[in-house]
Every structure is written in C-alpha cells, then in structure tokens.
Amino acid sequence: MKEELYMDFDLAHCDDVPKLLDDYVRYFNEQRLAAALDYKSPIQYRTESGF
C-alpha cells in the first residue's frame, strides 16, 4: 500500500494524508482491476456475479 500511495497517488507531495488514504481505499475497493477477479473491478465482479 505504501509503495502504491507513493508512486500512484503522489504521497511525497500530499498535504492532506487522510483524504489521500480515503481516495486510495475507495480506488482499491471500487476501481482497481484485480487478476483474481478476472481483471475486473470489485464492483464489476460483484455486479456480474449477482452479489
């Protein structure tokens, strides 16, 4: 998580770390494509699986 925040979310230049963490958690839970989910986002996977 720390490496992704540093590289993808510009942690080095962030003034509002709590907001950055909220944005990252939202991205991780809703938007990122996961290999374990057949390269779908978690929301897309749940919707297509009927959850």
Short mmCIF file of N, CA, C and O in Angstrom, two decimals:
data_model
loop_
_atom_site.label_atom_id
_atom_site.label_comp_id
_atom_site.label_asym_id
_atom_site.label_seq_id
_atom_site.Cartn_x
_atom_site.Cartn_y
_atom_site.Cartn_z
N MET A 1 0.82 -1.19 0.00
CA MET A 1 0.00 0.00 0.00
C MET A 1 0.87 1.25 0.00
O MET A 1 0.59 2.19 -0.73
N LYS A 2 1.92 1.25 0.78
CA LYS A 2 2.77 2.43 0.86
C LYS A 2 3.41 2.73 -0.49
O LYS A 2 3.45 3.88 -0.91
N GLU A 3 3.87 1.71 -1.18
CA GLU A 3 4.50 1.94 -2.48
C GLU A 3 3.49 2.47 -3.50
O GLU A 3 3.79 3.39 -4.25
N GLU A 4 2.28 1.91 -3.50
CA GLU A 4 1.26 2.40 -4.43
C GLU A 4 0.87 3.84 -4.11
O GLU A 4 0.67 4.64 -5.01
N LEU A 5 0.77 4.16 -2.84
CA LEU A 5 0.44 5.54 -2.48
C LEU A 5 1.55 6.48 -2.93
O LEU A 5 1.28 7.57 -3.44
N TYR A 6 2.76 6.07 -2.76
CA TYR A 6 3.89 6.92 -3.13
C TYR A 6 3.97 7.09 -4.65
O TYR A 6 4.12 8.21 -5.14
N MET A 7 3.84 5.99 -5.38
CA MET A 7 4.01 6.04 -6.84
C MET A 7 2.75 6.54 -7.56
O MET A 7 2.84 7.39 -8.43
N ASP A 8 1.59 6.02 -7.21
CA ASP A 8 0.37 6.31 -7.98
C ASP A 8 -0.42 7.50 -7.46
O ASP A 8 -1.17 8.12 -8.20
N PHE A 9 -0.29 7.80 -6.18
CA PHE A 9 -1.11 8.85 -5.58
C PHE A 9 -0.28 10.02 -5.07
O PHE A 9 -0.78 10.88 -4.37
N ASP A 10 0.99 10.05 -5.39
CA ASP A 10 1.89 11.17 -5.08
C ASP A 10 1.92 11.52 -3.59
O ASP A 10 1.76 12.66 -3.19
N LEU A 11 2.15 10.50 -2.77
CA LEU A 11 2.23 10.68 -1.32
C LEU A 11 3.33 11.66 -0.93
O LEU A 11 3.19 12.41 0.03
N ALA A 12 4.39 11.71 -1.70
CA ALA A 12 5.53 12.58 -1.37
C ALA A 12 5.14 14.06 -1.36
O ALA A 12 5.76 14.85 -0.66
N HIS A 13 4.12 14.43 -2.12
CA HIS A 13 3.73 15.84 -2.23
C HIS A 13 2.32 16.10 -1.71
O HIS A 13 1.68 17.07 -2.10
N CYS A 14 1.86 15.26 -0.82
CA CYS A 14 0.49 15.38 -0.33
C CYS A 14 0.44 16.16 0.98
O CYS A 14 1.21 15.92 1.90
N ASP A 15 -0.48 17.10 1.06
CA ASP A 15 -0.70 17.87 2.28
C ASP A 15 -1.83 17.29 3.12
O ASP A 15 -1.91 17.54 4.32
N ASP A 16 -2.73 16.55 2.52
CA ASP A 16 -3.90 16.02 3.20
C ASP A 16 -3.88 14.49 3.16
O ASP A 16 -4.56 13.85 2.36
N VAL A 17 -3.12 13.88 4.04
CA VAL A 17 -2.93 12.43 4.05
C VAL A 17 -4.24 11.68 4.34
O VAL A 17 -4.52 10.68 3.67
N PRO A 18 -5.07 12.10 5.29
CA PRO A 18 -6.33 11.37 5.49
C PRO A 18 -7.21 11.31 4.24
O PRO A 18 -7.78 10.28 3.92
N LYS A 19 -7.29 12.41 3.50
CA LYS A 19 -8.06 12.40 2.25
C LYS A 19 -7.41 11.47 1.23
O LYS A 19 -8.10 10.73 0.53
N LEU A 20 -6.10 11.48 1.16
CA LEU A 20 -5.38 10.60 0.24
C LEU A 20 -5.67 9.14 0.57
O LEU A 20 -5.92 8.33 -0.32
N LEU A 21 -5.68 8.81 1.85
CA LEU A 21 -5.99 7.43 2.26
C LEU A 21 -7.42 7.06 1.91
O LEU A 21 -7.67 5.95 1.44
N ASP A 22 -8.35 7.96 2.12
CA ASP A 22 -9.74 7.70 1.74
C ASP A 22 -9.86 7.46 0.24
O ASP A 22 -10.54 6.53 -0.21
N ASP A 23 -9.19 8.29 -0.55
CA ASP A 23 -9.20 8.13 -2.01
C ASP A 23 -8.61 6.79 -2.42
O ASP A 23 -9.13 6.11 -3.30
N TYR A 24 -7.53 6.39 -1.76
CA TYR A 24 -6.88 5.13 -2.09
C TYR A 24 -7.78 3.94 -1.74
O TYR A 24 -7.93 3.02 -2.55
N VAL A 25 -8.40 3.96 -0.58
CA VAL A 25 -9.28 2.87 -0.18
C VAL A 25 -10.46 2.77 -1.14
O VAL A 25 -10.85 1.67 -1.55
N ARG A 26 -11.01 3.90 -1.52
CA ARG A 26 -12.11 3.91 -2.49
C ARG A 26 -11.65 3.31 -3.83
O ARG A 26 -12.33 2.48 -4.43
N TYR A 27 -10.47 3.73 -4.29
CA TYR A 27 -9.91 3.18 -5.53
C TYR A 27 -9.72 1.67 -5.41
O TYR A 27 -10.12 0.90 -6.28
N PHE A 28 -9.12 1.23 -4.30
CA PHE A 28 -8.81 -0.18 -4.11
C PHE A 28 -10.08 -1.03 -4.07
O PHE A 28 -10.13 -2.10 -4.65
N ASN A 29 -11.10 -0.54 -3.42
CA ASN A 29 -12.33 -1.31 -3.24
C ASN A 29 -13.30 -1.20 -4.40
O ASN A 29 -14.17 -2.06 -4.55
N GLU A 30 -13.17 -0.18 -5.23
CA GLU A 30 -14.18 0.05 -6.26
C GLU A 30 -13.66 0.06 -7.69
O GLU A 30 -14.42 -0.26 -8.60
N GLN A 31 -12.42 0.43 -7.92
CA GLN A 31 -11.99 0.69 -9.29
C GLN A 31 -10.85 -0.19 -9.79
O GLN A 31 -10.80 -0.46 -10.99
N ARG A 32 -9.96 -0.61 -8.94
CA ARG A 32 -8.77 -1.32 -9.42
C ARG A 32 -9.14 -2.64 -10.08
O ARG A 32 -10.10 -3.29 -9.69
N LEU A 33 -8.42 -3.00 -11.11
CA LEU A 33 -8.63 -4.28 -11.78
C LEU A 33 -7.78 -5.33 -11.07
O LEU A 33 -6.59 -5.14 -10.88
N ALA A 34 -8.41 -6.43 -10.69
CA ALA A 34 -7.73 -7.47 -9.92
C ALA A 34 -7.61 -8.74 -10.76
O ALA A 34 -8.60 -9.20 -11.34
N ALA A 35 -6.41 -9.29 -10.81
CA ALA A 35 -6.19 -10.53 -11.55
C ALA A 35 -7.05 -11.65 -11.00
O ALA A 35 -7.59 -12.47 -11.75
N ALA A 36 -7.20 -11.70 -9.69
CA ALA A 36 -8.00 -12.76 -9.05
C ALA A 36 -9.48 -12.66 -9.42
O ALA A 36 -10.21 -13.63 -9.29
N LEU A 37 -9.90 -11.50 -9.88
CA LEU A 37 -11.30 -11.30 -10.27
C LEU A 37 -11.46 -11.28 -11.79
O LEU A 37 -12.39 -10.69 -12.33
N ASP A 38 -10.53 -11.91 -12.47
CA ASP A 38 -10.56 -11.97 -13.94
C ASP A 38 -10.39 -10.58 -14.55
O ASP A 38 -11.04 -10.25 -15.54
N TYR A 39 -9.54 -9.77 -13.94
CA TYR A 39 -9.24 -8.41 -14.39
C TYR A 39 -10.47 -7.52 -14.49
O TYR A 39 -10.65 -6.77 -15.44
N LYS A 40 -11.31 -7.66 -13.48
CA LYS A 40 -12.47 -6.79 -13.34
C LYS A 40 -12.33 -6.02 -12.04
O LYS A 40 -11.62 -6.43 -11.14
N SER A 41 -13.02 -4.90 -11.96
CA SER A 41 -13.03 -4.16 -10.71
C SER A 41 -13.89 -4.94 -9.71
O SER A 41 -14.76 -5.73 -10.11
N PRO A 42 -13.68 -4.76 -8.41
CA PRO A 42 -14.50 -5.47 -7.44
C PRO A 42 -16.00 -5.20 -7.61
O PRO A 42 -16.81 -6.13 -7.50
N ILE A 43 -16.38 -3.98 -7.93
CA ILE A 43 -17.80 -3.67 -8.14
C ILE A 43 -18.32 -4.38 -9.38
O ILE A 43 -19.40 -4.96 -9.37
N GLN A 44 -17.54 -4.35 -10.44
CA GLN A 44 -17.95 -5.03 -11.68
C GLN A 44 -18.10 -6.53 -11.44
O GLN A 44 -19.06 -7.14 -11.88
N TYR A 45 -17.18 -7.12 -10.72
CA TYR A 45 -17.23 -8.55 -10.43
C TYR A 45 -18.47 -8.90 -9.60
O TYR A 45 -19.19 -9.85 -9.91
N ARG A 46 -18.75 -8.10 -8.54
CA ARG A 46 -19.92 -8.37 -7.71
C ARG A 46 -21.21 -8.22 -8.51
O ARG A 46 -22.13 -9.03 -8.37
N THR A 47 -21.28 -7.21 -9.35
CA THR A 47 -22.48 -6.98 -10.16
C THR A 47 -22.71 -8.14 -11.12
O THR A 47 -23.83 -8.66 -11.23
N GLU A 48 -21.66 -8.55 -11.81
CA GLU A 48 -21.80 -9.63 -12.79
C GLU A 48 -22.01 -10.99 -12.13
O GLU A 48 -22.56 -11.89 -12.74
N SER A 49 -21.59 -11.12 -10.85
CA SER A 49 -21.77 -12.39 -10.14
C SER A 49 -23.09 -12.45 -9.39
O SER A 49 -23.39 -13.47 -8.76
N GLY A 50 -23.85 -11.38 -9.40
CA GLY A 50 -25.15 -11.36 -8.76
C GLY A 50 -25.13 -11.09 -7.27
O GLY A 50 -26.07 -11.39 -6.57
N PHE A 51 -24.06 -10.52 -6.77
CA PHE A 51 -23.98 -10.20 -5.34
C PHE A 51 -24.56 -8.85 -5.04
O PHE A 51 -24.51 -7.94 -5.72
#
